[in-house]
Amino acid sequence: MRLHRLELTAFGPFAGTQTVDLDRLGADGLFLLHGETGAGKTSVLDAVAYALFNRVPGSRQQAGRLRCDQADPGVATSVRLELTLAGRRLRVRRSLEWQRPKRRGVGTTRQQATALLEECRDGVWVGLSTRIDEVSHQLLDWIGMSADQFFQVVLLPQGEFARFLRAESLEREALLERLFGTQRFADVQDWLAQRRRDCAIRVEATESAMRSWLNRLCQELGLADGTEPPLHRADETWRTEQRIGVEAAAQTAEVLVRDSALALAEARRAAEDTATRRRLQDRRMLADREQRAVAEAGPRIDRLKQDLAAARQAAVVAPLLVALS
């Protein structure tokens, strides 16, 4: 944000219109506001705050204290600030609510507060909004800080710096985090903390699984003595005993595997012999059935043979009988 020009009318101690060319003052990069008490140094800063946030810091917010008592009754109290914000050349004008003289008759009437936000586009000022709340919200989005945060960091009122230093750590943390954009570091910190918790959970689960398998191993090998096996302590005696037990169990298991392999081979040979005998028995039973069938069909075959011989003889005589007839 860079301020270019400030114009005050009937604001603070300034009865008329005062213009501050901030570009000329800041040409060397740094300038100082100084003067006697009551000269209007704070009012200049209040005017900047009022233009940006529609309020001023401290207890001077009351409208009656912002309007100059020596101003002409018919002159409105207003502030116009030209600045560059978020890469935009802007001009904002605000006027206070005040009691102006009636145009007819005597007495006064209330004049509502106004606001105007403009942007310079190609050298032409274009109106963006005339609603007070809309102007404030738009400027707040571009500034990136609330009025209270701006007053604490950029425009500290007189006597308020000590209050900022004594503020709660969470309040200062939120302000500085937004001001310097440190949220990404907080996100990394949260991510690392979550990773640490996840790793701790996985380590605990792994140790629990190791302990469970080790207990089962000890039970299977007959090594369990009712105490939890050590996972981390350097107990050479315990490890030696367990290693000897495991080696003995492995040798026993190896013998059992070898014997089982021999028994399996013998069982396979016996199964093959049994299958061969069954096939031979099936073939013999089939031959017996065929032999019995042939024996049972013998008389019928003999009759058929006799019938066939008679038919052959009849076939020889049949033509002669036909000729005689």
CSV table of C-alpha atoms in Angstrom, one decimal, residues 11-316:
chain,number,residue,atom,x,y,z
A,11,PHE,CA,-11.6,17.6,10.0
A,12,GLY,CA,-9.8,17.8,13.4
A,13,PRO,CA,-8.2,21.2,13.9
A,14,PHE,CA,-8.4,22.1,10.2
A,15,ALA,CA,-11.3,24.4,9.6
A,16,GLY,CA,-10.8,24.7,5.9
A,17,THR,CA,-9.4,22.3,3.3
A,18,GLN,CA,-5.9,21.1,3.7
A,19,THR,CA,-4.0,19.0,1.1
A,20,VAL,CA,-1.0,16.8,1.8
A,21,ASP,CA,1.1,15.7,-1.1
A,22,LEU,CA,2.5,12.4,0.2
A,23,ASP,CA,4.3,11.6,-3.0
A,24,ARG,CA,6.4,14.8,-2.7
A,25,LEU,CA,7.0,14.2,1.0
A,26,GLY,CA,8.1,10.6,0.4
A,27,ALA,CA,10.3,11.3,-2.6
A,28,ASP,CA,13.4,10.6,-0.4
A,29,GLY,CA,11.8,7.5,1.0
A,30,LEU,CA,11.2,8.8,4.6
A,31,PHE,CA,9.6,11.8,6.1
A,32,LEU,CA,8.6,13.0,9.6
A,33,LEU,CA,5.4,14.6,10.9
A,34,HIS,CA,6.3,17.0,13.6
A,35,GLY,CA,4.7,20.1,15.2
A,36,GLU,CA,3.4,21.6,18.4
A,37,THR,CA,0.7,19.8,20.5
A,38,GLY,CA,-2.6,20.4,18.8
A,39,ALA,CA,-1.1,21.2,15.5
A,40,GLY,CA,-2.9,18.3,13.8
A,41,LYS,CA,-0.3,15.5,13.5
A,42,THR,CA,-2.6,12.9,14.9
A,43,SER,CA,-5.5,14.2,12.9
A,44,VAL,CA,-3.6,13.6,9.7
A,45,LEU,CA,-3.2,9.9,10.7
A,46,ASP,CA,-6.8,9.8,11.8
A,47,ALA,CA,-7.9,11.0,8.4
A,48,VAL,CA,-6.0,8.2,6.7
A,49,ALA,CA,-7.6,5.7,9.1
A,50,TYR,CA,-11.0,7.2,8.6
A,51,ALA,CA,-10.7,7.0,4.8
A,52,LEU,CA,-9.6,3.4,4.9
A,53,PHE,CA,-11.8,1.9,7.7
A,54,ASN,CA,-14.6,4.5,8.4
A,55,ARG,CA,-13.2,4.9,11.9
A,56,VAL,CA,-10.2,6.2,13.8
A,57,PRO,CA,-8.2,4.5,16.5
A,58,GLY,CA,-8.5,5.2,20.2
A,59,SER,CA,-11.3,7.2,21.9
A,60,ARG,CA,-11.6,9.8,19.1
A,61,GLN,CA,-14.1,7.8,17.2
A,62,GLN,CA,-17.0,10.0,18.2
A,63,ALA,CA,-18.1,12.1,15.2
A,64,GLY,CA,-18.3,15.2,17.4
A,65,ARG,CA,-14.6,15.1,18.0
A,66,LEU,CA,-13.7,14.5,14.4
A,67,ARG,CA,-15.4,17.6,13.1
A,68,CYS,CA,-13.6,20.9,13.5
A,69,ASP,CA,-15.4,23.2,15.9
A,70,GLN,CA,-14.2,26.3,14.0
A,71,ALA,CA,-15.5,25.0,10.6
A,72,ASP,CA,-18.2,26.9,8.7
A,73,PRO,CA,-21.5,25.4,9.7
A,74,GLY,CA,-22.3,24.8,6.0
A,75,VAL,CA,-19.1,23.0,5.2
A,76,ALA,CA,-19.2,19.2,5.3
A,77,THR,CA,-16.5,17.3,7.2
A,78,SER,CA,-14.8,15.0,4.6
A,79,VAL,CA,-11.6,13.2,3.8
A,80,ARG,CA,-10.3,12.2,0.4
A,81,LEU,CA,-7.4,9.8,0.1
A,82,GLU,CA,-5.7,8.7,-3.1
A,83,LEU,CA,-3.6,5.6,-2.8
A,84,THR,CA,-2.2,2.5,-4.6
A,85,LEU,CA,-3.5,-0.7,-3.1
A,86,ALA,CA,-3.2,-4.3,-4.3
A,87,GLY,CA,-1.9,-3.0,-7.6
A,88,ARG,CA,-4.9,-0.6,-8.1
A,89,ARG,CA,-4.8,3.2,-8.2
A,90,LEU,CA,-7.7,4.1,-5.9
A,91,ARG,CA,-9.4,7.2,-4.5
A,92,VAL,CA,-11.7,7.0,-1.6
A,93,ARG,CA,-13.8,9.9,-0.2
A,94,ARG,CA,-15.8,9.8,3.0
A,95,SER,CA,-17.9,12.5,4.8
A,96,LEU,CA,-19.2,12.4,8.3
A,97,GLU,CA,-22.8,12.6,9.4
A,98,TRP,CA,-23.3,16.2,10.6
A,99,GLN,CA,-25.9,18.8,11.4
A,100,ARG,CA,-26.0,21.3,8.6
A,101,PRO,CA,-28.1,24.5,8.5
A,102,LYS,CA,-31.5,24.1,6.8
A,103,ARG,CA,-31.7,25.6,3.3
A,104,ARG,CA,-35.0,27.1,4.2
A,105,GLY,CA,-35.9,28.6,7.5
A,106,VAL,CA,-33.9,28.3,10.7
A,107,GLY,CA,-32.3,25.4,12.5
A,108,THR,CA,-30.4,22.4,11.3
A,109,THR,CA,-31.0,19.1,9.7
A,110,ARG,CA,-29.0,15.9,9.8
A,111,GLN,CA,-26.9,15.1,6.8
A,112,GLN,CA,-26.1,11.4,6.3
A,113,ALA,CA,-22.6,10.2,6.0
A,114,THR,CA,-21.4,9.3,2.5
A,115,ALA,CA,-18.7,7.3,0.8
A,116,LEU,CA,-17.3,7.0,-2.7
A,117,LEU,CA,-14.7,4.5,-4.0
A,118,GLU,CA,-13.1,5.1,-7.4
A,119,GLU,CA,-10.4,3.5,-9.5
A,120,CYS,CA,-8.2,5.1,-12.1
A,121,ARG,CA,-8.4,3.1,-15.3
A,122,ASP,CA,-6.5,4.4,-18.4
A,123,GLY,CA,-6.4,7.9,-16.8
A,124,VAL,CA,-10.1,8.0,-16.1
A,125,TRP,CA,-11.6,7.7,-12.6
A,126,VAL,CA,-14.3,5.1,-12.6
A,127,GLY,CA,-16.8,4.8,-9.7
A,128,LEU,CA,-16.8,1.4,-7.9
A,129,SER,CA,-19.2,1.9,-5.1
A,130,THR,CA,-21.1,4.5,-3.1
A,131,ARG,CA,-22.3,2.3,-0.3
A,132,ILE,CA,-20.5,2.8,3.0
A,133,ASP,CA,-20.4,-0.9,4.0
A,134,GLU,CA,-19.4,-2.0,0.5
A,135,VAL,CA,-16.6,0.4,0.3
A,136,SER,CA,-15.3,-0.7,3.7
A,137,HIS,CA,-15.5,-4.4,2.8
A,138,GLN,CA,-13.7,-3.9,-0.5
A,139,LEU,CA,-10.9,-1.9,1.1
A,140,LEU,CA,-10.6,-4.4,3.9
A,141,ASP,CA,-10.2,-7.3,1.4
A,142,TRP,CA,-7.4,-5.4,-0.5
A,143,ILE,CA,-5.6,-4.3,2.7
A,144,GLY,CA,-5.7,-7.8,4.2
A,145,MET,CA,-6.0,-6.6,7.8
A,146,SER,CA,-8.9,-5.5,10.0
A,147,ALA,CA,-9.0,-2.0,11.4
A,148,ASP,CA,-7.8,-3.2,14.9
A,149,GLN,CA,-4.9,-5.1,13.3
A,150,PHE,CA,-4.0,-2.1,11.2
A,151,PHE,CA,-4.0,0.2,14.2
A,152,GLN,CA,-1.9,-2.2,16.2
A,153,VAL,CA,0.8,-2.7,13.5
A,154,VAL,CA,0.8,0.2,11.1
A,155,LEU,CA,-0.9,3.1,12.9
A,156,LEU,CA,-0.5,2.7,16.7
A,157,PRO,CA,-2.4,5.4,18.6
A,158,GLN,CA,-0.5,7.3,21.3
A,159,GLY,CA,-0.1,5.1,24.4
A,160,GLU,CA,-1.3,2.0,22.6
A,161,PHE,CA,2.1,0.3,21.8
A,162,ALA,CA,2.4,-0.9,25.4
A,163,ARG,CA,-1.0,-2.5,25.2
A,164,PHE,CA,0.0,-4.4,22.0
A,165,LEU,CA,3.1,-5.7,23.8
A,166,ARG,CA,1.0,-6.8,26.7
A,167,ALA,CA,-1.6,-8.5,24.6
A,168,GLU,CA,-2.3,-12.2,24.8
A,169,SER,CA,0.2,-14.4,22.9
A,170,LEU,CA,-2.6,-15.9,20.8
A,171,GLU,CA,-3.9,-12.4,19.8
A,172,ARG,CA,-0.4,-11.3,18.8
A,173,GLU,CA,0.2,-14.6,17.0
A,174,ALA,CA,-2.9,-14.3,14.9
A,175,LEU,CA,-2.1,-10.7,14.0
A,176,LEU,CA,1.6,-11.4,13.1
A,177,GLU,CA,0.6,-14.6,11.3
A,178,ARG,CA,-1.8,-12.7,9.0
A,179,LEU,CA,0.6,-9.8,8.6
A,180,PHE,CA,3.6,-11.8,7.6
A,181,GLY,CA,1.9,-14.7,5.9
A,182,THR,CA,3.2,-17.4,8.2
A,183,GLN,CA,0.2,-19.7,7.9
A,184,ARG,CA,2.2,-22.0,5.6
A,185,PHE,CA,4.7,-22.6,8.4
A,186,ALA,CA,1.9,-23.5,10.8
A,187,ASP,CA,0.5,-25.9,8.2
A,188,VAL,CA,3.9,-27.6,7.9
A,189,GLN,CA,4.1,-27.8,11.7
A,190,ASP,CA,0.7,-29.4,11.9
A,191,TRP,CA,1.6,-31.8,9.2
A,192,LEU,CA,4.8,-32.9,11.0
A,193,ALA,CA,2.9,-33.3,14.2
A,194,GLN,CA,0.3,-35.5,12.5
A,195,ARG,CA,3.0,-37.5,10.9
A,196,ARG,CA,4.6,-38.0,14.3
A,197,ARG,CA,1.3,-39.2,15.7
A,198,ASP,CA,0.7,-41.6,12.8
A,199,CYS,CA,4.3,-43.0,13.0
A,200,ALA,CA,3.8,-43.5,16.8
A,201,ILE,CA,0.6,-45.5,16.1
A,202,ARG,CA,2.3,-47.6,13.5
A,203,VAL,CA,5.3,-48.3,15.8
A,204,GLU,CA,2.9,-49.3,18.6
A,205,ALA,CA,1.0,-51.6,16.3
A,206,THR,CA,4.2,-53.2,15.0
A,207,GLU,CA,5.5,-53.8,18.5
A,208,SER,CA,2.2,-55.3,19.5
A,209,ALA,CA,2.2,-57.7,16.5
A,210,MET,CA,5.9,-58.6,17.2
A,211,ARG,CA,5.0,-59.3,20.9
A,212,SER,CA,2.0,-61.4,19.9
A,213,TRP,CA,4.0,-63.5,17.4
A,214,LEU,CA,6.9,-64.0,19.8
A,215,ASN,CA,4.5,-65.2,22.5
A,216,ARG,CA,3.0,-67.6,20.1
A,217,LEU,CA,6.4,-68.9,19.1
A,218,CYS,CA,7.4,-69.4,22.7
A,219,GLN,CA,4.2,-71.2,23.4
A,220,GLU,CA,4.6,-73.5,20.3
A,221,LEU,CA,8.2,-74.3,21.4
A,222,GLY,CA,7.3,-74.8,25.0
A,223,LEU,CA,9.4,-71.9,26.1
A,224,ALA,CA,6.7,-69.7,27.6
A,225,ASP,CA,7.3,-69.1,31.3
A,226,GLY,CA,4.4,-66.6,31.9
A,227,THR,CA,6.6,-63.5,31.4
A,228,GLU,CA,6.5,-61.2,28.5
A,229,PRO,CA,9.5,-61.7,26.2
A,230,PRO,CA,11.8,-58.7,25.9
A,231,LEU,CA,11.7,-56.8,22.7
A,232,HIS,CA,14.3,-54.1,23.3
A,233,ARG,CA,16.6,-55.1,26.2
A,234,ALA,CA,19.9,-56.7,25.4
A,235,ASP,CA,19.4,-60.1,27.2
A,236,GLU,CA,22.0,-62.3,25.7
A,237,THR,CA,21.2,-65.3,27.9
A,238,TRP,CA,17.5,-65.2,27.0
A,239,ARG,CA,18.3,-64.8,23.3
A,240,THR,CA,20.8,-67.7,23.5
A,241,GLU,CA,18.3,-70.0,25.2
A,242,GLN,CA,15.6,-69.1,22.6
A,243,ARG,CA,18.0,-69.6,19.7
A,244,ILE,CA,19.0,-73.1,21.0
A,245,GLY,CA,15.4,-74.0,21.5
A,246,VAL,CA,14.5,-72.8,18.0
A,247,GLU,CA,17.4,-74.7,16.4
A,248,ALA,CA,16.4,-77.9,18.2
A,249,ALA,CA,12.8,-77.4,17.1
A,250,ALA,CA,14.0,-76.8,13.6
A,251,GLN,CA,16.1,-80.0,13.6
A,252,THR,CA,13.1,-82.0,14.9
A,253,ALA,CA,10.9,-80.4,12.3
A,254,GLU,CA,13.4,-81.3,9.6
A,255,VAL,CA,13.4,-85.0,10.7
A,256,LEU,CA,9.6,-84.9,10.7
A,257,VAL,CA,9.5,-83.5,7.3
A,258,ARG,CA,12.0,-86.1,6.0
A,259,ASP,CA,10.0,-89.0,7.6
A,260,SER,CA,6.8,-87.5,6.3
A,261,ALA,CA,8.3,-87.4,2.8
A,262,LEU,CA,9.3,-91.1,3.0
A,263,ALA,CA,5.8,-92.0,4.3
A,264,LEU,CA,4.2,-90.1,1.5
A,265,ALA,CA,6.3,-91.9,-1.1
A,266,GLU,CA,5.4,-95.3,0.4
A,267,ALA,CA,1.8,-94.3,0.5
A,268,ARG,CA,1.9,-93.3,-3.2
A,269,ARG,CA,3.5,-96.6,-4.2
A,270,ALA,CA,0.8,-98.5,-2.2
A,271,ALA,CA,-1.9,-96.5,-3.8
A,272,GLU,CA,-0.5,-97.3,-7.2
A,273,ASP,CA,-0.3,-101.0,-6.4
A,274,THR,CA,-3.9,-100.9,-5.2
A,275,ALA,CA,-5.0,-99.2,-8.3
A,276,THR,CA,-3.2,-101.8,-10.5
A,277,ARG,CA,-4.8,-104.7,-8.6
A,278,ARG,CA,-8.2,-103.1,-8.9
A,279,ARG,CA,-7.8,-102.7,-12.7
A,280,LEU,CA,-6.9,-106.4,-13.0
A,281,GLN,CA,-9.8,-107.4,-10.9
A,282,ASP,CA,-12.1,-105.3,-13.0
A,283,ARG,CA,-10.8,-106.9,-16.2
A,284,ARG,CA,-11.2,-110.4,-14.7
A,285,MET,CA,-14.8,-109.7,-13.6
A,286,LEU,CA,-15.6,-108.4,-17.1
A,287,ALA,CA,-14.2,-111.6,-18.7
A,288,ASP,CA,-16.2,-113.8,-16.3
A,289,ARG,CA,-19.4,-112.0,-17.1
A,290,GLU,CA,-18.7,-112.4,-20.9
A,291,GLN,CA,-18.0,-116.1,-20.4
A,292,ARG,CA,-21.2,-116.7,-18.5
A,293,ALA,CA,-23.1,-114.8,-21.1
A,294,VAL,CA,-21.7,-117.0,-23.9
A,295,ALA,CA,-22.5,-120.2,-21.9
A,296,GLU,CA,-26.0,-119.0,-21.3
A,297,ALA,CA,-26.5,-118.3,-25.0
A,298,GLY,CA,-25.2,-121.7,-26.2
A,299,PRO,CA,-28.6,-123.5,-26.5
A,300,ARG,CA,-30.1,-120.6,-28.3
A,301,ILE,CA,-27.2,-120.5,-30.7
A,302,ASP,CA,-27.6,-124.2,-31.4
A,303,ARG,CA,-31.3,-123.7,-32.3
A,304,LEU,CA,-30.4,-120.8,-34.6
A,305,LYS,CA,-27.8,-123.0,-36.3
A,306,GLN,CA,-30.4,-125.7,-36.9
A,307,ASP,CA,-32.9,-123.1,-38.2
A,308,LEU,CA,-30.2,-121.8,-40.6
A,309,ALA,CA,-29.4,-125.3,-42.0
A,310,ALA,CA,-33.1,-126.0,-42.6
A,311,ALA,CA,-33.5,-122.6,-44.3
A,312,ARG,CA,-30.6,-123.4,-46.6
A,313,GLN,CA,-32.1,-126.8,-47.6
A,314,ALA,CA,-35.5,-125.1,-48.2
A,315,ALA,CA,-33.8,-122.5,-50.4
A,316,VAL,CA,-32.6,-125.4,-52.7
